[in-house]
XYZ file of C-alpha atoms in Angstrom:
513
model
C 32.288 4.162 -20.589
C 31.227 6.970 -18.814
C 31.257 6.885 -14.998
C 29.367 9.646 -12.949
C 30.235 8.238 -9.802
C 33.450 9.456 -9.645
C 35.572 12.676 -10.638
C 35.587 12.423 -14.412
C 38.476 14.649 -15.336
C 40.258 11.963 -12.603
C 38.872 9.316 -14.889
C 40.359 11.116 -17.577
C 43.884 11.609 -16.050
C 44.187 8.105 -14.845
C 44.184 6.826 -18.101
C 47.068 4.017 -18.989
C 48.348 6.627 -21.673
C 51.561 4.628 -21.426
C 49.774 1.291 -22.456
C 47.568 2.575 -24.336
C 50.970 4.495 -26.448
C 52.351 1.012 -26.673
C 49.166 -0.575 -27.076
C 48.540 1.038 -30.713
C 52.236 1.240 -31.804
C 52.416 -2.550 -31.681
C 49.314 -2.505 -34.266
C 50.875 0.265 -36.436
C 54.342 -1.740 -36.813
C 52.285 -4.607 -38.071
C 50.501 -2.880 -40.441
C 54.021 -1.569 -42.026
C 55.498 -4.608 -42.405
C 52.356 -6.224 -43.376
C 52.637 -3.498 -46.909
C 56.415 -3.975 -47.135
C 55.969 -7.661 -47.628
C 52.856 -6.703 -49.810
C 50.247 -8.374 -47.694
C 47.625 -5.868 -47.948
C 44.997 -7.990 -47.052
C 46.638 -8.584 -43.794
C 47.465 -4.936 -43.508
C 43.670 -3.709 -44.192
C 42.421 -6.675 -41.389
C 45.084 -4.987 -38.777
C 44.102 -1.372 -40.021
C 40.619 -2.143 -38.824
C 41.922 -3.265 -35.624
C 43.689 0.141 -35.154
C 40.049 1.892 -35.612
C 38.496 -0.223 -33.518
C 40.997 -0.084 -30.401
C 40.137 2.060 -27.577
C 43.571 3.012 -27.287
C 43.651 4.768 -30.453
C 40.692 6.560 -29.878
C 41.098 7.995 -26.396
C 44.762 8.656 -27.955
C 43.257 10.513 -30.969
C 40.988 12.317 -28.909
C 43.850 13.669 -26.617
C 45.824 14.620 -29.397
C 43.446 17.076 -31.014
C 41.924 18.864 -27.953
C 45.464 18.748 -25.883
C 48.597 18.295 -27.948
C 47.964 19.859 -31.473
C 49.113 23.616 -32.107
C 45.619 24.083 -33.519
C 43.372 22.749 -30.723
C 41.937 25.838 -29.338
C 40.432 26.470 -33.079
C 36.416 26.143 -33.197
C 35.506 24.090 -36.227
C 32.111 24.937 -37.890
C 29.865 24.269 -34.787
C 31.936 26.834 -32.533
C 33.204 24.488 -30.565
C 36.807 25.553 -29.093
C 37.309 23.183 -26.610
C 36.026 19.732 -25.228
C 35.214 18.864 -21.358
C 36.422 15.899 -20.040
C 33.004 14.239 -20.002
C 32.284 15.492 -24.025
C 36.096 13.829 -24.885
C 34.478 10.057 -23.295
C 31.201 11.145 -25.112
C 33.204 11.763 -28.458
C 34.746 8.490 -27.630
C 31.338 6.451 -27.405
C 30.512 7.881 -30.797
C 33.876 6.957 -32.358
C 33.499 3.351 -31.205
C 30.089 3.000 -32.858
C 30.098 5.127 -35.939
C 34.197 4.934 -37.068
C 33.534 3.016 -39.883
C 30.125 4.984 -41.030
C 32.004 8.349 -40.338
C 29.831 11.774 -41.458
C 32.196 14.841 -41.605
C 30.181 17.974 -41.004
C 31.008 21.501 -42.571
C 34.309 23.258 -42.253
C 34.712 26.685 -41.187
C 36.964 28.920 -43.499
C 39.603 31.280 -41.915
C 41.288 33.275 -45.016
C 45.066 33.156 -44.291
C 47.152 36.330 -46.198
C 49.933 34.792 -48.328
C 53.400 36.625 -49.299
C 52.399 37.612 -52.864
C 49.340 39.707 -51.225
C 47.115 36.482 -52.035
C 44.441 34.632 -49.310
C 44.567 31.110 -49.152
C 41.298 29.726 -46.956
C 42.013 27.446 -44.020
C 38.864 24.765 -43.625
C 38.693 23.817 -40.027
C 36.594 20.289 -39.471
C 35.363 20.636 -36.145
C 36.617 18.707 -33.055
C 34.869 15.481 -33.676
C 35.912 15.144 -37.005
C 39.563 16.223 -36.185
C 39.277 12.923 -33.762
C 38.101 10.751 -36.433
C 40.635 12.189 -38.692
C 43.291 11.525 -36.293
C 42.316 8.217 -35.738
C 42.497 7.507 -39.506
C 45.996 8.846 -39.866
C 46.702 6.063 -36.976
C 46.043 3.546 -39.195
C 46.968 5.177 -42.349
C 50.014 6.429 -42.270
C 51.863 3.199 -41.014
C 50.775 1.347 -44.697
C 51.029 4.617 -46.505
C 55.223 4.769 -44.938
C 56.013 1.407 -46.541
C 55.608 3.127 -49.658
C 56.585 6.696 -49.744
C 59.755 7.909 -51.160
C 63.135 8.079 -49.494
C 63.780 11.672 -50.374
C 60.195 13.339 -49.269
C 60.844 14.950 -45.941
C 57.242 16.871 -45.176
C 54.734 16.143 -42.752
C 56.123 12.506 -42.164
C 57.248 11.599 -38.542
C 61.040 10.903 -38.212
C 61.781 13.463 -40.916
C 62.259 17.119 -40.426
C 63.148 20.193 -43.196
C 66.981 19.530 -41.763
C 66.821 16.610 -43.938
C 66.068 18.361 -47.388
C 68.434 21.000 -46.236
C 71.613 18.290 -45.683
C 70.697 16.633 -49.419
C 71.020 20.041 -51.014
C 74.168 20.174 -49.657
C 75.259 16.745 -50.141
C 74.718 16.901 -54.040
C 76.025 20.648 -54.423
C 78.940 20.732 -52.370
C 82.432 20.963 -53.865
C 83.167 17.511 -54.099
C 79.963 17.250 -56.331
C 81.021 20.062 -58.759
C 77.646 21.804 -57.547
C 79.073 24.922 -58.793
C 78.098 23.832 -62.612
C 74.558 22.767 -61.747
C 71.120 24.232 -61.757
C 67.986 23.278 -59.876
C 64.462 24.002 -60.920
C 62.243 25.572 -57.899
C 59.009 23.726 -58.818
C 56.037 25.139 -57.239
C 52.518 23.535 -58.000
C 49.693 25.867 -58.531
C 47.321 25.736 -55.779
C 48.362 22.395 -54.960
C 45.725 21.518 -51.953
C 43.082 22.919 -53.786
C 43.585 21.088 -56.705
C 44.967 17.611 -55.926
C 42.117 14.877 -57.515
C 40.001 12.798 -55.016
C 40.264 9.516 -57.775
C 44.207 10.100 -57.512
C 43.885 9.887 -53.577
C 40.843 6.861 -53.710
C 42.575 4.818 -56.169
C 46.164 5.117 -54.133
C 44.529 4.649 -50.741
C 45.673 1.397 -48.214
C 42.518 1.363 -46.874
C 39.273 -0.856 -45.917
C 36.576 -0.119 -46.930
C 35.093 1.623 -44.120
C 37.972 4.161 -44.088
C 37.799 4.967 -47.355
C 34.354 5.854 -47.405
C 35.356 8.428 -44.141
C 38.410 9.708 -46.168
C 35.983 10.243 -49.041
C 33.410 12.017 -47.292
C 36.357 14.082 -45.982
C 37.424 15.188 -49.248
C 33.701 16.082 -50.349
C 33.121 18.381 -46.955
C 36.320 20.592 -48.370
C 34.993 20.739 -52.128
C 35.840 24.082 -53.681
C 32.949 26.282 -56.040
C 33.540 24.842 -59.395
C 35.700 22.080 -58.081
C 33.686 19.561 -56.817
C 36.665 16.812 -57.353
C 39.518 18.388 -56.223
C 41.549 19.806 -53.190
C 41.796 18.440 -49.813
C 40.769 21.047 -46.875
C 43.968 22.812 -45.473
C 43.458 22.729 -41.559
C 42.238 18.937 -41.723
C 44.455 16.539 -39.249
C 44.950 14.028 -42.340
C 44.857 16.204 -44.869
C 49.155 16.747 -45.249
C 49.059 12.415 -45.156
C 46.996 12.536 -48.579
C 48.710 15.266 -50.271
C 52.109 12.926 -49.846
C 50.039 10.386 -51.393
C 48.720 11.862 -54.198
C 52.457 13.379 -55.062
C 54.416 10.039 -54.062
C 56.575 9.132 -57.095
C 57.519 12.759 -58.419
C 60.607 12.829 -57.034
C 62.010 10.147 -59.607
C 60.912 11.339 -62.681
C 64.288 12.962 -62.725
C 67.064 10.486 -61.446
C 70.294 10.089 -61.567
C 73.678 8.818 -59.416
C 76.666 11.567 -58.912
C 80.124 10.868 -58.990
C 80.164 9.729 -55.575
C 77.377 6.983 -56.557
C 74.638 9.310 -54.701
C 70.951 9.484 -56.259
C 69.921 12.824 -54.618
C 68.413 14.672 -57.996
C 65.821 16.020 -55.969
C 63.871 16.531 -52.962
C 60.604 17.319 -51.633
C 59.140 18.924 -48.710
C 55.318 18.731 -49.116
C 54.530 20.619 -52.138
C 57.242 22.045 -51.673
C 60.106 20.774 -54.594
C 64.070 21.107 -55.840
C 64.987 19.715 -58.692
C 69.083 19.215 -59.938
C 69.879 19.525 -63.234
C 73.406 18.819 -64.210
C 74.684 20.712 -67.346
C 73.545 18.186 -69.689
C 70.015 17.394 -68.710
C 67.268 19.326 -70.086
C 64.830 21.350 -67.945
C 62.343 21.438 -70.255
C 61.789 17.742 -70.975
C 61.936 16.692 -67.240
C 59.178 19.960 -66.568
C 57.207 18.557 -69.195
C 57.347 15.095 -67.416
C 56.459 16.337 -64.598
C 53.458 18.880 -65.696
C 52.144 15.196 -67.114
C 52.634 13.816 -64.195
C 50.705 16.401 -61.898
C 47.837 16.665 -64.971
C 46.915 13.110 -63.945
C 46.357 14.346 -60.161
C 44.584 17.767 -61.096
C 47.252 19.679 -60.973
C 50.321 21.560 -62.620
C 53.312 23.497 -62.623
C 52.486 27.161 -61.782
C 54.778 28.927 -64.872
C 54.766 32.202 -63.097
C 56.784 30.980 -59.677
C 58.597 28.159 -61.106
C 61.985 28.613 -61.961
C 65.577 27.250 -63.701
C 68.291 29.095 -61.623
C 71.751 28.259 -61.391
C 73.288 27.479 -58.261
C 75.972 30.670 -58.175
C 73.347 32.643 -58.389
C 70.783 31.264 -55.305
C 68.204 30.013 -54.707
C 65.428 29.996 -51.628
C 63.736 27.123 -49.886
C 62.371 26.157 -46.572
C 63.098 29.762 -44.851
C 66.672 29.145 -46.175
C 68.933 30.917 -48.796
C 71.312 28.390 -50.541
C 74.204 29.284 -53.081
C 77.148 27.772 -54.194
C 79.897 30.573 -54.028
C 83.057 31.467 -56.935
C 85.400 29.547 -55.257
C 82.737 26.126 -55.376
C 81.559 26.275 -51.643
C 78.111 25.332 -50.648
C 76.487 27.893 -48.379
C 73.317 27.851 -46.366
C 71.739 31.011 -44.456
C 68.591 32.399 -43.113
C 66.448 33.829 -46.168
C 66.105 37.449 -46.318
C 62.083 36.641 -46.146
C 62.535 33.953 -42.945
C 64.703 36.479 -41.041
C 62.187 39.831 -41.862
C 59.381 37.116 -40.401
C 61.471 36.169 -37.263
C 62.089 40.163 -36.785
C 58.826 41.352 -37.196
C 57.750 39.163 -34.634
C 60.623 39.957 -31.962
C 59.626 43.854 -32.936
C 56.054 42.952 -32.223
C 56.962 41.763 -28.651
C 59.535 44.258 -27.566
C 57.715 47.413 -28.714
C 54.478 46.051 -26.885
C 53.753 49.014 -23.850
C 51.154 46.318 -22.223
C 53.633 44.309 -20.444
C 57.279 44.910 -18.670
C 60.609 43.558 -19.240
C 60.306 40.560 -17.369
C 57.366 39.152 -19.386
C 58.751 40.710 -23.037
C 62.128 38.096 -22.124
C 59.982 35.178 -20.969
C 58.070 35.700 -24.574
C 61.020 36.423 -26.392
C 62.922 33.109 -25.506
C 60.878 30.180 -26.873
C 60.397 32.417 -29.985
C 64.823 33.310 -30.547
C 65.562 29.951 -29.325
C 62.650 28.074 -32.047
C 64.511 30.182 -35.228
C 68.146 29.448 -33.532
C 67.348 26.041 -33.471
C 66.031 25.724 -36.854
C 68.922 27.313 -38.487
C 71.718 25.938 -36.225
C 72.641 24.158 -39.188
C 74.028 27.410 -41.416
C 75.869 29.872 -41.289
C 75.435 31.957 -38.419
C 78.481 34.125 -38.075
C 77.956 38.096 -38.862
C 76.077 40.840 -36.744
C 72.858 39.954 -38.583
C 72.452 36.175 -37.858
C 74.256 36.895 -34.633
C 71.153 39.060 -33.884
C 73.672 41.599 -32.144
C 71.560 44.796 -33.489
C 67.957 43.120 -32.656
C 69.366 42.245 -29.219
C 70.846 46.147 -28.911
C 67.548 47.512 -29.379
C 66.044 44.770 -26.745
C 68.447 45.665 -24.123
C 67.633 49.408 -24.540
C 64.029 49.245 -23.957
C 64.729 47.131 -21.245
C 67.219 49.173 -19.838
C 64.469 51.784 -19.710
C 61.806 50.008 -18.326
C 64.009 48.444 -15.353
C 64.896 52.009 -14.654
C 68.478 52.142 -15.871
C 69.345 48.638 -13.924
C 71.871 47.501 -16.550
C 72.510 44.353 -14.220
C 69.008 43.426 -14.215
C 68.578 44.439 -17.778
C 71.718 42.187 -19.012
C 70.013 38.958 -17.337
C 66.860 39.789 -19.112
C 68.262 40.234 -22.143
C 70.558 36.904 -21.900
C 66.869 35.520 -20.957
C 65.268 36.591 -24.031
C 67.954 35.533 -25.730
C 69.116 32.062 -25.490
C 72.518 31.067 -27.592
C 72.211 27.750 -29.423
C 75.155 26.373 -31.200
C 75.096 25.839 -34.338
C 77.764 24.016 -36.809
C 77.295 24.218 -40.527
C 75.813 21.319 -42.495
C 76.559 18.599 -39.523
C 73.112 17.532 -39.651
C 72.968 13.968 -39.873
C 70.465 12.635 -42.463
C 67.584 10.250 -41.644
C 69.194 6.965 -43.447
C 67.090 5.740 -46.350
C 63.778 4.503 -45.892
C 64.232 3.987 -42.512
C 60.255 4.306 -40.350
C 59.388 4.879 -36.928
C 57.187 2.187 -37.221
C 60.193 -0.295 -38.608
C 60.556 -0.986 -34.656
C 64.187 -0.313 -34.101
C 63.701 2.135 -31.085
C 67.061 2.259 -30.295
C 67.754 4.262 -34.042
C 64.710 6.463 -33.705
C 64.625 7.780 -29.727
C 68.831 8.708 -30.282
C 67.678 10.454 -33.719
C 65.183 12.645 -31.725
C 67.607 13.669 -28.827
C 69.643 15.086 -31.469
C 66.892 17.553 -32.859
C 67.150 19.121 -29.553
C 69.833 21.435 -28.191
C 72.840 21.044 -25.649
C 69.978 21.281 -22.645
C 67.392 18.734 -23.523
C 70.247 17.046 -25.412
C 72.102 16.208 -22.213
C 69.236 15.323 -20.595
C 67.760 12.812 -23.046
C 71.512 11.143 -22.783
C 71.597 10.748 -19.346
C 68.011 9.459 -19.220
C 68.607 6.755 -22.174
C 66.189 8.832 -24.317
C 62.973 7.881 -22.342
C 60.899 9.721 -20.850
C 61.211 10.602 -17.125
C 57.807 10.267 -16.501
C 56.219 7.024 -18.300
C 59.167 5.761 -18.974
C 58.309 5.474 -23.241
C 60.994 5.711 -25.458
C 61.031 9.312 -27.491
C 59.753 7.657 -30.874
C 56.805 9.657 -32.127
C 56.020 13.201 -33.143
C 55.190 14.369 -29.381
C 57.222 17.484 -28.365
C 59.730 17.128 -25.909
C 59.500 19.213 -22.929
C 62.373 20.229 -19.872
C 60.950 19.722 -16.392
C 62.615 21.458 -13.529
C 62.087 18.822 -10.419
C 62.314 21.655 -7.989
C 59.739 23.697 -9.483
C 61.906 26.659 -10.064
C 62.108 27.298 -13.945
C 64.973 30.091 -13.023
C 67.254 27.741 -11.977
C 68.518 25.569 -15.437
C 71.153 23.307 -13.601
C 71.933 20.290 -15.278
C 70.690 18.305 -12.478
C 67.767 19.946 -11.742
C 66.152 19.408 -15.700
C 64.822 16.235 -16.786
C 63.429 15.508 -20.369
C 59.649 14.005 -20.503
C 57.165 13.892 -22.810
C 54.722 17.339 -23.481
C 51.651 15.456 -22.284
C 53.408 13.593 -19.151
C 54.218 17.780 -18.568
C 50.726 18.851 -18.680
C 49.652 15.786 -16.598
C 52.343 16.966 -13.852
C 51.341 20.849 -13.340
C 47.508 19.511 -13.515
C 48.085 17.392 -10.312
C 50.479 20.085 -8.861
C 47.483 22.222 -9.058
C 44.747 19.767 -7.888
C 46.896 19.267 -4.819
């Protein structure tokens, strides 16, 4: 595959990313239907086409040493980074060894937790972040089929925003929420101690797969737990924790008044349970502790809890309580917002850059939490950020020498309003996929995670990207392009929406030429 007599990072760009994007989303939405109609057989054949297809390694490949948050990390060998001749290299070797797959060690970062705790991120190394990726390709297609309607982490199409809306569709007012209780479930070292027969025996999977996923599994193992835990940092790793926990969320079920089954929801390992008056918290715990026992784990006693709704309750960064007078409200949590200050602090106090940079770092950062919690309530000097921005505009009052006009545009810079309007989010509907095919659903869903801006943009552009064209249907991060290369100038007409890699693709030529 590798050709030396030409430019290979040229090679490398010139890739049909397009076909090849189209290419291995045919195979995935075969695979899903193939397990919804229970043709496994057919799905496991089609799921070795997917590791097989050069477009879904080259795609892999791209996605762990270009698109992920994580892809500057060095795994175990010290390897930070890939050349564009290593990523063909790493290619070659996919091709011939993806279904004999050998992980290598991981290298553990210790991560401080809240409670003064370390948890320890495993980091496979590049390589076996490609292979992983290129599992998850052809896992996570079967593995949708199956998964329950109301678990919202780590699954494409399906965002925290979703668990938030069903808390308040089954505590609201018109649900009586004010009479109900919810048990904050937390599982005791849940990656650590999730079973590697619970994961093996639930796998959709040839053979050759499973053997990789297995292997993947035993390169994580903890001291004294050689059967459990999957290794936190691993690309697949978030797919088989959903797996192993698939199925909790209806051990308690039930329909409201309104002929609603939302008793609970999960987010990851992350769980709510409703209680209405009359159930009984500690059968359905015990139910669920047997549950978890069969996977390795249980309920940790000391951070679960029953509390009622008028009193409060935290999850997902948010702060939920049903108020005296029966009305469901949703704000920041006092922990999410001392996290989202600490970090603006961080940046505006920092004496090793000026104003100008301080706004340009402060923006992505304001308008990332503003966007996460334009769904609450966001009225009050706190959530309006009016004392945060005060103390902004001071400092850089004083270090654009007492320009308040230049100060004020910095400041608006730094701190970019997004609307928000309390509990409009609009759920994902049932156990609707990404990979069901209807593109139409799916790229309008995504425009409206976005706000007014990209919004706009992805309207007038009938949600496709600028660039290639593709319909906004997968996980890839949506990025603003200014078409006359000045990013000061945020007209309308001068922004077009296209895909985060199409971006990088369009400043690398820039540069070249």
């Amino acid at each position: 595959m590798v050709r030396h007599d030409i430019n290979i990072s040229e090679l490398w760009k010139d890739i049909p990313w397009k076909k090849f994007r189209v290419n291995l989303f045919r195979l995935q939405k075969r695979v899903y239907k193939a397990v919804q109609v229970g043709d496994m057989r057919k799905s496991r054949s089609i799921q070795k086409l997917i590791l097989k297809s050069q477009s879904a390694r080259l795609l892999a490949i791209r996605q762990v040493t270009q698109l992920n948050t994580g892809k500057k990390t060095a795994g175990i060998d010290g390897k930070a980074s890939l050349n564009f001749k290593e990523r063909f290299t790493l290619a070659e070797k996919l091709a011939k060894e993806y279904a004999n797959w050998k992980h290598q060690g991981l290298r553990e970062i210790p991560i401080p937790k809240k409670d003064g705790t370390t948890r320890m991120l495993k980091v496979p190394t590049i390589a076996d972040r490609a292979w992983q990726c290129l599992a998850k390709y052809a896992l996570e297609p079967a593995h949708e089929a199956t998964f329950h309607a109301r678990s919202y982490g780590f699954r494409t199409g399906r965002s925290a925003q979703d668990a938030q809306k069903i808390l308040f569709n089954s505590l609201n007012s018109r649900c009586n929420g004010i009479n109900k209780r919810v048990i904050e479930l937390d599982i005791e070292k849940c990656f650590d101690r999730i079973n590697h027969s619970s994961i093996m025996e639930n796998l959709i999977a040839p053979t050759g797969l499973k053997l990789g996923i297995f292997r993947c599994l035993k390169a994580g193992v903890n001291v004294g737990f050689p059967d459990q835990g999957t290794p936190q940092g691993g690309v697949v790793s978030p797919l088989l924790a959903n797996i192993a926990l698939n199925g909790i969320e209806d051990i308690h079920s039930y329909k409201d008044t309104n002929g609603i089954a939302t008793p609970s929801v999960r987010y990851a390992d992350d769980m709510v349970i409703i209680l209405r008056p009359k159930d009984d918290d500690v059968k359905i715990l015990a139910r669920i502790n047997e549950f978890l026992a069969e996977r390795g784990m249980k309920v940790s006693e000391k951070k679960t809890k029953i509390t009622a709704t008028k009193d409060g309750f935290d999850f997902l960064g948010w702060h939920f309580k049903v108020q005296k007078n029966g009305k469901f409200r949703c704000t920041p949590s006092v922990d999410n917002f001392k996290g989202f200050r600490k970090k603006v602090k961080t940046i505006v106090n920092n004496s090793n850059y000026g104003a100008t940079v301080k706004a340009m770092k402060l923006a992505p950062v304001v308008r990332g939490w503003r966007n996460y919690h334009k769904n609450c309530k966001m009225d009050g000097a706190r959530h309006s950020l009016y004392f945060i921005r005060k103390r902004a505009f001071m400092v850089f009052n004083k270090e654009t020498r007492q320009n308040r006009h230049s100060s004020k545009f910095l400041l608006n810079k730094a701190f970019p309003s997004v609307p928000y309007s309390e509990n409009k989010h609009i759920n994902v509907k049932g156990n609707k996929s990404p990979y069901d095919g209807d593109m139409v659903y799916w790229s309008a869903r995504n425009s409206n995670l976005y706000d007014n801006t990209t919004s706009k943009a992805l309207k007038k552009q009938n949600h496709s990207c600028q660039s290639c064209g593709l319909k906004f249907v997968g996980d890839e991060k949506i990025h603003l392009h200014h078409v006359d290369g000045n990013h000061n100038n945020w007209k309308q007409n001068n922004l077009v929406a296209i895909h985060e890699s199409c971006h990088d693709y369009h400043h690398m030529s820039q540069s070249a030429s």
